[in-house]
Amino acid sequence: MNALKQILMILCCVGYTATALPQPITLTVDVANAEKPVNPTMWGLFFEDINMGADGGLYAELVKNRSFEFFRPMMGWSVLGEAAEGALVVLNRQEQQEANPRFLRVNTEKVGPEGLGLRNEGFRGMGIKEGLRYDFSVMYRQRKPGVTLRMELIDSAGNVIGRGKLAPSKGAQGWQKQSVSFSANATDPKARLAVWFDGKGEIDLDMISLFPEDTWKGRPGGLRADMVQMLADMKPGFLRFPGGCIVEGFDLSQRFQWKKTVGPIENRQMIINRWNFEFGHRPTPDYFQTFGLGFFEYFQLAEDIGAEPLPILNCGMACQFNSAEVVPLEQLDEFVQDALDLIEFANGPVSSTWGRLRADMGHPEPFGLKMIGVGNENWGPQYIERLAVFRRAIKDRYPEIAIVASSGTDPNGERFDYLNGELRKMSIDIIDEHFYRHPDWFFENAGRYDGYDRHGPKVFAGEYAAQSVRIASPDNKNNWLTALSEAAFLTGVERNADVVTLASYAPLFAHVDGWQWTPDLIWVDNLHVYGTPNYYVQKLYSTNKGTHIVPITSDGQPLTGQRGLYTSAVLDKNQGELIIKVVNRAGTAAALGLKLPGIRRLPSNAALIELRSDDPDRANSISEPLAVSPQEKTVKIDRKQPGLEVAPYSFNVFKIKLP
Ligand code: AHR
């Protein structure tokens, strides 16, 4: 078969016959008026340590409770053999070492025939891969030299699938760190680590750690490469971190304090994760924040994946759904100082205090911070009062830094109206809007931004996700209907990219065995990762963002659900490409006639990336990761009567090269 025949066959197969379709809707695509630029960093990521997103997820540490700092010091550990009285003792030196007070004293002088050891269960097991190197490390202090450490990786059936030995240096004084690497000879998603204490003696142990060699960029003590790759593949414009409600904490003592997450990891003060106990129906008693993924690593991650860093800081208020504690205004200085110091940490010269720390951690060049968030989902006059203090201090010192401020928990209602009004009066730079709503809301609100003030603050659609049941329901699913409704809503975001300059789905990650909140963009187990249909929607917007908004209308109006259709368009001036997005929420195919004023000659075909399923309940999973995923095609364009055809229940990205 010759090439031409092949192409014709493909075109016939992918097309829908126009005769079978209802009367086309005509779209006017005004390429000549593509003047408003799209913020190149518009489509980004929201990261929060929820659902085992960091510990047990992105942070590749395999040992849970490595430093015995969990509420129950031996949580995650079980004793192997028989421990004589006093053989294993947890010591607490909190007066000297507030950040890392506990350690374990091991005495092997009275050990029975079975020996003595500890087994760590990992985070819902440890994902171990055949042939991979594992790096074990420990901090120790000799008391009576003689104890050696023998490590075993144990698979789910109890077989040893990797072995290593470490002989702590006998003459060592004070605390030391020592490492040894060994390989696994089998793959298991739920392996465990045994550490046997051989020989006679007494030794203090802390920071017992195991990392795989295949971390992102091969960094020791780094991040899970497969999870980071999913982010990098989205070509995100920004990375918002560390949340989310985690910024606020249940009470102020549990708020996120960035300074406690930088410097040597053994000095980062672990705290409970607020998602540990948030939902009675999804308790996660072993969920803590070790901060191995701390602020330096967040900045580094953003840089690695080409995203602008967007840190969100506590504004002197704890979560208003929880304790709702507020710092008195006259005691806000420390909080404000944290914000100023963070800007110095990110951008300051190495001669500055915090710039020096950044350099000491391996990054002398500035991170180029341009935006900072003050408060997460905070509300009420108490928020506005505190924000005003932050704003004054930040703008006085760093006028070039854009401030992102909260419009609360909901996209409408009294709380939103009050905050939105106040923030606009303050001329805040960027307003952070959150919407966790039923898919119907997303379909119905595709025109939300069409009437927004073009001269006021910019909008950050900072957290959104369609909830198939209701917000915080454990039965919410990342099904195709939710993704399709988000795709429809996002046509309105893209059409208004001059106002909505940042957008991110939330939350980002969830572990299939350790989640608290659903739906989530990307799901993982200990060895695999998959993107939801919602992930592919985000990715299609982010990787087809264009450079300028193209006005696209039908009868002078944007399509925001008429006959089940939603559209937006952008021009990529660098590629000379027109990108038209069409969502069809109807159960029948649709035809769209195209008018392109000023464009004299169209190519005879276009590329189509189609995301669709006939089943609104269809979802992806570990075993079927690509059940709903983009398919690329070539479609024919009739030059005399240009038009596009879209399948039922589909999200379509058409890419047309312009002459
Ligand atoms: O994304 C989950 C939570 O939803 C975030 O922590 C919070 O900001 C919002 O309420």
XYZ file of C-alpha atoms and ligand atoms in Angstrom:
669
model
C 0.000 0.000 0.000
C 1.470 3.345 -0.894
C 1.832 6.098 1.709
C -0.965 8.260 0.271
C -3.447 5.376 0.398
C -2.424 4.663 3.979
C -3.006 8.288 5.006
C -6.408 8.318 3.311
C -7.428 5.173 5.156
C -6.394 6.659 8.485
C -8.307 9.851 7.757
C -11.428 7.857 6.840
C -11.254 5.814 10.023
C -10.870 8.755 12.396
C -13.480 11.028 10.808
C -17.172 11.115 11.716
C -19.424 11.449 8.681
C -20.884 14.933 8.621
C -24.221 13.558 7.366
C -24.745 11.687 10.651
C -24.196 14.820 12.707
C -26.636 17.525 13.721
C -26.469 20.933 12.035
C -22.970 22.340 12.674
C -22.432 25.252 15.017
C -20.228 27.835 13.347
C -17.236 29.053 15.291
C -15.465 32.277 14.471
C -11.809 31.960 15.334
C -10.333 35.426 15.252
C -6.660 34.641 14.801
C -5.974 38.166 13.575
C -6.927 39.463 17.035
C -4.744 37.112 19.052
C -3.211 39.925 21.063
C -3.549 39.080 24.727
C -0.600 36.988 25.878
C -0.955 33.787 27.871
C 1.236 33.772 30.976
C 3.940 31.249 30.012
C 3.855 29.853 33.551
C 0.067 29.649 33.740
C -0.448 25.891 34.174
C 1.206 24.560 37.285
C 1.186 22.197 40.205
C -0.188 22.255 43.723
C 1.835 20.078 46.091
C 0.850 19.206 49.631
C 2.010 16.429 51.932
C -1.423 14.786 52.037
C -2.245 11.177 51.095
C 1.398 10.227 51.823
C 2.450 12.701 49.176
C 5.866 13.403 50.716
C 6.752 10.883 53.437
C 5.881 7.502 51.944
C 5.555 9.104 48.521
C 7.710 11.637 46.732
C 10.419 11.534 49.412
C 12.082 8.217 48.627
C 13.045 7.262 52.208
C 11.908 3.670 52.780
C 12.242 3.544 56.576
C 9.277 4.825 58.536
C 10.007 6.615 61.794
C 13.754 6.473 61.156
C 14.513 8.724 64.098
C 12.030 7.382 66.689
C 10.275 10.746 66.843
C 6.740 9.562 66.095
C 4.216 10.009 68.882
C 4.848 6.332 69.730
C 8.631 6.093 69.433
C 8.695 2.505 68.144
C 5.844 2.889 65.666
C 6.771 1.127 62.437
C 9.397 -1.004 64.190
C 9.042 -4.466 65.684
C 11.539 -6.395 67.736
C 13.180 -9.482 66.267
C 14.436 -12.170 68.641
C 14.041 -11.589 72.323
C 14.991 -8.286 73.888
C 16.234 -8.621 77.476
C 15.075 -5.915 79.906
C 16.943 -2.732 79.005
C 18.295 -4.114 75.701
C 16.401 -1.527 73.648
C 15.766 1.827 75.278
C 14.516 5.042 73.711
C 16.374 8.030 75.145
C 15.209 11.618 74.954
C 17.737 14.470 75.065
C 15.247 17.241 74.423
C 17.055 19.797 76.544
C 20.145 19.519 74.313
C 18.605 18.552 70.977
C 15.149 20.009 70.557
C 14.970 19.247 66.841
C 15.831 15.552 67.079
C 15.535 14.535 70.714
C 15.086 10.752 70.613
C 17.499 7.968 69.808
C 17.708 4.250 70.520
C 20.207 2.607 72.871
C 20.922 -1.004 71.948
C 22.621 -3.324 74.425
C 23.463 -6.823 73.180
C 25.195 -8.180 76.249
C 22.320 -10.492 77.168
C 21.018 -11.741 73.848
C 19.333 -15.166 73.471
C 19.917 -17.739 70.714
C 17.512 -16.032 68.298
C 19.600 -12.878 68.323
C 18.278 -9.337 68.574
C 17.119 -7.060 65.843
C 14.484 -4.636 64.626
C 12.235 -4.796 61.621
C 10.884 -1.727 59.894
C 7.605 -2.062 57.997
C 8.163 0.900 55.687
C 5.301 2.987 54.402
C 2.701 0.290 53.718
C 5.723 -1.908 52.967
C 8.819 -0.980 50.992
C 8.853 -1.051 47.198
C 12.000 -3.024 46.358
C 13.255 -3.671 42.833
C 15.368 -6.563 41.606
C 18.916 -5.574 40.696
C 18.698 -2.138 42.265
C 21.209 -0.816 44.791
C 19.928 0.269 48.196
C 21.810 2.740 50.352
C 21.561 2.090 54.076
C 22.836 4.683 56.542
C 22.714 5.198 60.268
C 23.918 7.659 62.858
C 25.559 5.984 65.822
C 27.500 6.690 68.962
C 29.689 3.978 70.448
C 29.235 3.194 74.144
C 30.796 -0.273 74.416
C 32.149 -1.051 70.939
C 31.322 -4.522 69.645
C 27.889 -4.306 67.993
C 27.720 -4.741 64.230
C 24.641 -4.287 62.054
C 23.373 -6.919 59.644
C 20.636 -5.811 57.254
C 18.155 -8.023 55.431
C 15.497 -7.059 52.942
C 12.570 -9.403 53.499
C 9.887 -9.950 50.863
C 6.169 -10.447 51.560
C 6.661 -14.225 51.791
C 9.459 -13.877 54.349
C 12.378 -14.577 51.983
C 15.581 -12.586 52.267
C 16.001 -10.660 48.994
C 18.995 -8.470 49.892
C 21.731 -8.420 52.514
C 24.241 -5.902 53.842
C 26.586 -5.471 56.796
C 27.841 -2.422 58.580
C 30.562 -2.417 61.220
C 30.467 0.890 63.115
C 33.947 2.246 63.591
C 35.113 1.083 67.030
C 37.223 4.079 67.864
C 34.609 6.649 66.849
C 33.913 9.448 69.298
C 30.562 11.196 69.483
C 27.837 10.827 66.857
C 28.950 9.480 63.464
C 27.192 8.675 60.223
C 28.080 5.539 58.317
C 26.631 3.999 55.161
C 26.663 0.750 53.257
C 25.006 -0.260 50.010
C 23.672 -3.598 48.894
C 21.496 -4.940 46.085
C 18.122 -6.635 45.979
C 17.713 -9.856 44.048
C 13.917 -9.743 43.696
C 11.093 -7.261 43.302
C 8.443 -6.832 45.965
C 6.034 -3.944 46.584
C 5.689 -4.713 50.271
C 9.118 -5.732 51.495
C 10.508 -4.856 54.934
C 13.928 -4.156 56.368
C 15.414 -6.166 59.222
C 18.411 -4.804 61.116
C 20.116 -7.422 63.290
C 22.488 -6.438 66.083
C 25.360 -8.921 66.169
C 28.260 -9.104 68.664
C 28.385 -7.885 72.234
C 28.324 -4.268 73.231
C 26.228 -1.137 73.531
C 25.557 1.456 70.857
C 23.250 4.456 70.348
C 21.422 4.645 67.013
C 19.497 7.349 65.208
C 18.386 8.202 61.641
C 18.224 4.601 60.420
C 17.649 5.097 56.727
C 17.318 3.223 53.442
C 17.079 4.844 50.011
C 16.945 3.317 46.542
C 19.708 4.312 44.144
C 17.239 5.321 41.416
C 16.135 8.616 42.918
C 15.352 11.635 40.727
C 18.654 12.734 39.142
C 20.347 10.033 41.264
C 20.504 12.377 44.257
C 21.351 10.526 47.469
C 18.475 10.878 49.903
C 16.357 12.254 47.068
C 12.935 11.939 45.501
C 11.100 9.108 43.747
C 12.059 9.498 40.110
C 8.879 8.016 38.623
C 6.726 10.498 40.542
C 8.856 13.506 39.618
C 8.833 12.375 35.984
C 5.030 12.577 35.950
C 5.350 16.197 37.043
C 8.120 17.026 34.593
C 6.033 15.528 31.765
C 3.390 18.171 32.425
C 5.950 20.922 31.742
C 4.505 22.835 34.678
C 4.794 26.594 34.874
C 4.900 26.776 38.660
C 5.037 24.624 41.763
C 2.944 25.717 44.732
C 4.150 24.222 48.025
C 3.800 23.085 50.808
C -0.008 23.212 50.614
C -2.808 23.430 51.432
C -4.082 23.218 54.982
C -0.738 21.817 56.057
C 0.537 25.398 55.966
C -1.943 26.346 58.673
C -1.727 23.294 60.946
C -4.418 22.038 63.300
C -3.139 24.628 65.744
C -0.297 27.105 65.527
C 2.196 24.704 67.093
C 1.623 22.399 64.113
C 1.894 25.078 61.468
C 4.440 24.715 58.696
C 7.639 26.564 59.595
C 10.023 26.559 56.663
C 13.110 27.292 58.764
C 12.664 23.962 60.527
C 12.770 22.161 57.175
C 16.196 23.297 55.953
C 19.791 22.410 56.858
C 21.060 18.918 57.771
C 18.164 16.447 57.767
C 18.967 15.141 61.243
C 18.296 18.646 62.554
C 14.914 19.108 60.890
C 12.269 18.966 63.547
C 9.616 16.412 62.695
C 5.987 17.213 63.446
C 2.720 15.381 63.141
C 1.011 15.630 59.784
C -2.354 17.336 60.180
C -3.900 14.719 57.872
C -2.944 12.074 60.445
C -6.216 12.599 62.310
C -8.271 14.982 60.152
C -10.803 12.437 58.928
C -12.282 9.960 61.389
C -13.138 7.722 58.447
C -9.555 7.738 57.124
C -7.311 7.808 60.197
C -3.576 7.600 59.444
C -1.895 7.370 62.863
C 1.553 6.856 61.341
C 1.511 10.068 59.283
C 4.210 12.548 60.312
C 6.355 15.095 58.483
C 10.066 14.357 58.642
C 10.832 17.243 56.262
C 13.392 15.250 54.291
C 11.482 17.072 51.567
C 11.961 20.558 52.950
C 12.003 24.049 51.496
C 15.409 23.688 49.845
C 14.236 20.508 48.126
C 10.974 22.166 47.043
C 12.887 25.006 45.400
C 15.252 22.519 43.811
C 12.366 20.419 42.522
C 10.712 23.476 41.009
C 13.951 24.357 39.282
C 14.468 20.780 38.043
C 11.084 20.657 36.338
C 11.259 24.185 34.967
C 8.568 25.586 37.283
C 8.443 28.899 39.121
C 8.511 28.323 42.888
C 5.376 29.499 44.697
C 5.713 29.022 48.461
C 2.644 29.623 50.620
C 3.338 30.754 54.178
C 1.383 30.740 57.396
C -0.117 34.170 58.011
C -0.432 33.846 61.791
C -3.582 31.749 61.659
C -4.167 28.042 62.261
C -6.717 26.118 60.208
C -10.103 27.709 60.741
C -11.796 24.318 60.323
C -9.729 23.109 63.306
C -8.466 25.173 66.259
C -8.803 28.502 64.403
C -6.057 29.933 66.625
C -4.837 33.382 65.640
C -1.617 35.138 66.590
C -2.231 38.526 68.219
C -1.379 41.274 65.747
C 1.305 42.635 68.046
C 3.041 39.249 67.975
C 2.995 38.779 64.226
C 6.595 39.911 63.727
C 8.104 36.437 63.818
C 5.719 35.272 61.106
C 6.418 38.277 58.911
C 10.137 37.851 59.466
C 9.840 34.258 58.262
C 8.443 35.580 54.984
C 11.215 38.158 54.567
C 13.849 35.583 55.440
C 12.380 33.144 52.968
C 12.768 35.662 50.173
C 16.386 36.104 51.278
C 16.841 32.319 51.377
C 15.528 32.061 47.807
C 17.057 35.149 46.236
C 19.595 36.698 48.606
C 23.324 36.893 47.933
C 25.540 34.271 49.526
C 26.822 37.028 51.790
C 23.375 37.248 53.444
C 22.454 34.987 56.345
C 19.823 32.967 54.540
C 21.494 33.163 51.142
C 24.535 31.626 52.825
C 22.464 28.688 54.058
C 21.129 28.134 50.535
C 24.705 28.114 49.254
C 25.816 25.752 52.021
C 23.048 23.405 50.984
C 24.476 23.338 47.477
C 22.782 26.169 45.566
C 24.780 29.410 45.570
C 22.760 30.806 42.665
C 19.461 32.404 43.626
C 16.287 30.420 42.997
C 14.623 33.444 41.372
C 11.532 33.623 43.578
C 8.902 35.957 42.102
C 5.731 35.183 44.064
C 4.833 34.340 47.620
C 1.501 33.270 49.107
C 0.367 34.670 52.446
C -2.100 32.271 54.042
C -3.803 29.271 52.542
C -7.577 29.014 52.987
C -7.881 31.779 55.553
C -10.833 34.079 55.838
C -12.552 36.823 57.787
C -11.379 40.283 58.891
C -8.690 38.632 61.018
C -7.098 37.396 57.798
C -7.294 40.747 56.032
C -5.706 42.488 59.050
C -2.788 40.083 59.096
C -2.353 40.076 55.352
C -2.076 43.866 55.415
C 0.869 43.631 57.832
C 2.650 41.069 55.665
C 1.954 43.058 52.543
C 3.420 46.247 53.931
C 6.597 44.519 55.117
C 7.134 42.498 51.939
C 6.435 45.359 49.532
C 8.643 47.757 51.530
C 11.606 45.474 51.168
C 10.820 43.485 48.019
C 8.391 45.470 45.839
C 9.043 43.129 42.916
C 7.621 40.078 44.717
C 3.972 39.379 43.830
C 1.715 38.496 46.752
C -0.849 35.749 46.438
C -3.763 36.062 48.876
C -6.617 33.767 49.849
C -10.240 34.212 48.869
C -11.198 31.492 51.333
C -12.617 28.052 50.901
C -15.338 28.562 48.294
C -15.694 30.249 44.930
C -18.824 32.127 45.949
C -20.946 33.044 48.969
C -20.558 35.608 51.711
C -17.032 34.569 52.717
C -15.784 34.791 49.157
C -17.574 38.065 48.420
C -16.121 39.737 51.503
C -12.561 38.598 50.826
C -12.724 39.218 47.107
C -13.948 42.755 47.777
C -11.287 43.476 50.391
C -8.456 42.045 48.312
C -9.491 44.119 45.324
C -9.633 47.234 47.511
C -6.086 46.455 48.661
C -4.992 45.952 45.042
C -3.400 42.685 46.013
C -1.417 41.179 43.151
C -3.033 37.762 42.820
C -6.207 36.289 44.351
C -6.174 32.566 45.086
C -9.566 30.957 44.379
C -10.476 27.385 45.355
C -13.240 25.245 43.983
C -13.999 21.722 45.053
C -17.395 21.216 43.492
C -19.649 18.688 41.767
C -18.965 18.208 38.015
C -22.201 20.088 37.266
C -20.679 23.202 38.834
C -17.656 22.950 36.553
C -19.833 22.534 33.473
C -22.034 25.435 34.528
C -19.198 27.816 35.361
C -17.192 27.773 32.153
C -18.203 31.423 31.738
C -17.115 32.420 35.273
C -14.265 34.649 34.220
C -15.785 36.159 31.087
C -17.061 39.121 33.110
C -14.109 39.565 35.507
C -12.498 42.963 35.886
C -9.651 43.197 33.376
C -7.831 45.883 35.383
C -7.926 44.427 38.901
C -5.830 41.728 40.548
C -4.954 38.598 38.616
C -6.581 35.321 39.615
C -4.871 32.102 40.670
C -7.238 29.145 40.254
C -5.154 27.624 43.016
C -7.039 24.493 43.995
C -9.757 22.820 42.008
C -11.095 19.333 41.448
C -14.521 18.065 40.499
C -15.968 15.929 43.301
C -17.974 13.004 41.938
C -19.898 12.664 45.220
C -19.193 15.654 47.467
C -16.212 17.397 49.013
C -14.158 15.158 51.340
C -16.270 12.102 50.547
C -14.108 8.959 50.560
C -16.227 7.751 47.636
C -15.115 10.492 45.236
C -13.608 9.031 42.099
C -11.255 10.409 39.487
C -13.615 9.267 36.769
C -13.984 10.526 33.217
C -16.993 12.696 34.020
C -15.008 14.713 36.578
C -12.129 15.162 34.146
C -14.452 16.167 31.310
C -16.157 18.749 33.513
C -12.757 20.212 34.464
C -11.750 20.313 30.801
C -14.967 22.237 30.069
C -14.388 24.697 32.916
C -10.786 25.215 31.860
C -11.834 26.396 28.404
C -13.172 29.399 30.352
C -9.904 29.749 32.227
C -7.885 29.644 29.029
C -10.237 32.036 27.243
C -9.622 34.439 30.133
C -5.911 33.833 30.484
C -5.407 37.594 30.664
C -7.125 37.472 34.093
C -6.476 33.931 35.331
C -2.721 33.757 35.155
C -2.137 30.645 37.279
C -4.080 27.389 37.569
C -3.515 24.114 39.427
C -5.525 21.002 40.306
C -5.439 19.790 43.921
C -4.355 17.646 45.577
C -1.523 16.287 43.486
C -0.570 12.834 44.810
C -2.239 9.977 46.654
C -0.914 6.595 47.771
C -3.438 3.829 47.068
C -2.863 2.389 50.559
C -2.366 5.616 52.476
C -4.743 8.323 51.240
C -7.032 10.560 53.264
C -8.516 12.740 50.518
C -9.875 11.847 47.129
C -9.933 12.760 44.214
C -6.255 13.362 43.432
C -4.333 13.985 40.241
C -1.746 11.186 40.394
C -1.985 7.900 42.276
C 0.901 5.669 43.313
C 1.715 2.459 45.102
C 5.206 1.586 46.284
C 6.364 0.655 42.782
C 4.000 2.253 40.283
C 2.479 5.556 39.376
C -0.408 6.470 37.125
C -2.124 9.617 35.946
C -5.876 9.990 36.277
C -8.029 11.259 33.392
C -7.851 14.581 35.279
C -4.053 14.433 34.991
C -4.309 14.135 31.226
C -6.668 17.102 31.077
C -4.185 19.225 33.017
C -1.306 17.982 30.927
C -3.075 18.749 27.667
C -3.679 22.325 28.758
C -0.178 22.744 30.092
C 1.592 21.316 27.069
C -0.664 23.137 24.583
C -0.812 26.522 26.231
C 0.117 28.666 23.246
C 1.415 32.193 23.581
C -1.704 34.319 22.884
C -5.445 34.030 23.428
C -7.494 33.704 20.262
C -11.066 35.007 20.554
C -13.400 32.141 19.648
C -17.159 32.663 19.470
C -20.378 31.332 18.047
C -22.963 33.993 17.178
C -20.735 36.498 18.956
C -20.695 34.495 22.235
C -18.149 32.073 23.688
C -19.337 28.475 23.745
C -19.934 27.718 27.411
C -22.178 24.691 27.149
C -24.553 25.513 24.277
C -25.471 22.123 22.791
C -23.020 20.586 25.263
C -20.006 22.317 23.705
C -17.189 24.366 25.251
C -14.326 25.946 23.337
C -11.205 28.037 23.718
C -8.306 28.760 21.418
C -4.733 29.962 21.623
C -2.105 30.781 19.097
C 1.442 29.595 19.502
C 3.282 32.415 17.756
C 6.606 30.611 18.071
C 5.326 27.510 16.308
C 2.901 29.274 13.962
C 0.203 26.988 15.283
C -3.447 27.538 16.118
C -4.622 25.349 18.996
C -8.375 24.904 19.416
C -9.770 23.073 22.436
C -13.257 21.637 22.248
C -15.148 19.773 24.946
C -18.240 17.849 23.965
C -20.207 16.745 27.007
C -23.088 15.395 24.925
C -23.621 11.724 24.157
C -23.662 12.442 20.424
C -20.876 13.557 18.106
C -20.858 17.201 17.011
C -19.757 19.143 13.957
C -18.285 22.637 14.197
C -17.998 24.868 11.166
C -14.925 27.112 11.247
C -14.609 30.714 10.133
C -11.092 32.067 10.299
C -11.227 35.713 9.171
C -8.005 36.794 7.556
C -6.695 33.259 7.078
C -6.710 32.611 3.385
C -5.379 29.120 3.125
C -5.616 26.346 5.687
C -3.565 23.175 5.562
C -5.447 20.086 4.446
C -5.129 18.387 7.782
C -4.637 19.006 11.479
C -3.335 17.078 14.437
C -5.954 16.021 16.957
C -5.232 14.890 20.485
C -8.386 13.274 21.733
C -9.201 12.281 25.303
C -12.472 10.406 25.565
C -14.470 7.585 26.975
C -18.057 6.543 26.355
C -18.309 5.639 30.028
C -18.445 8.647 32.391
C -17.456 6.354 35.275
C -14.304 5.088 33.578
C -11.176 5.640 35.656
C -7.521 4.694 35.408
C -5.853 2.392 37.939
C -2.555 0.710 38.776
C -3.537 -2.222 36.568
C -5.078 -0.069 33.798
C -3.071 3.151 33.961
C -3.994 4.313 30.463
C -7.668 3.330 30.250
C -8.509 7.002 29.639
C -5.506 8.649 28.037
C -4.819 10.895 25.047
C -4.829 9.439 21.542
C -3.147 11.322 18.721
C -4.629 11.389 15.234
C -4.516 13.290 11.996
C -7.795 14.739 10.758
C -8.687 16.165 7.391
C -9.725 19.778 6.954
C -12.013 20.542 4.054
C -10.543 23.816 2.746
C -13.788 24.898 1.088
C -15.898 24.283 4.156
C -13.506 24.079 7.084
C -14.871 22.354 10.152
C -14.064 20.086 13.048
C -15.839 17.002 14.280
C -15.765 15.844 17.864
C -16.774 12.554 19.431
C -19.346 12.196 22.208
C -17.994 12.780 25.750
C -14.658 14.024 24.490
C -11.969 16.612 25.094
C -10.186 17.547 21.877
C -7.069 19.540 21.185
C -6.797 20.458 17.502
C -3.455 21.795 16.301
C -3.454 23.541 12.950
C -0.285 24.873 11.349
C -0.963 28.295 9.926
C 0.571 29.429 6.662
O -6.432 19.841 48.685
C -6.865 19.407 49.926
C -7.234 20.564 50.832
O -8.308 21.257 50.301
C -6.172 21.620 50.987
O -5.271 21.286 51.954
C -6.952 22.826 51.389
O -6.327 24.010 51.001
C -8.301 22.593 50.757
O -9.317 22.747 51.658
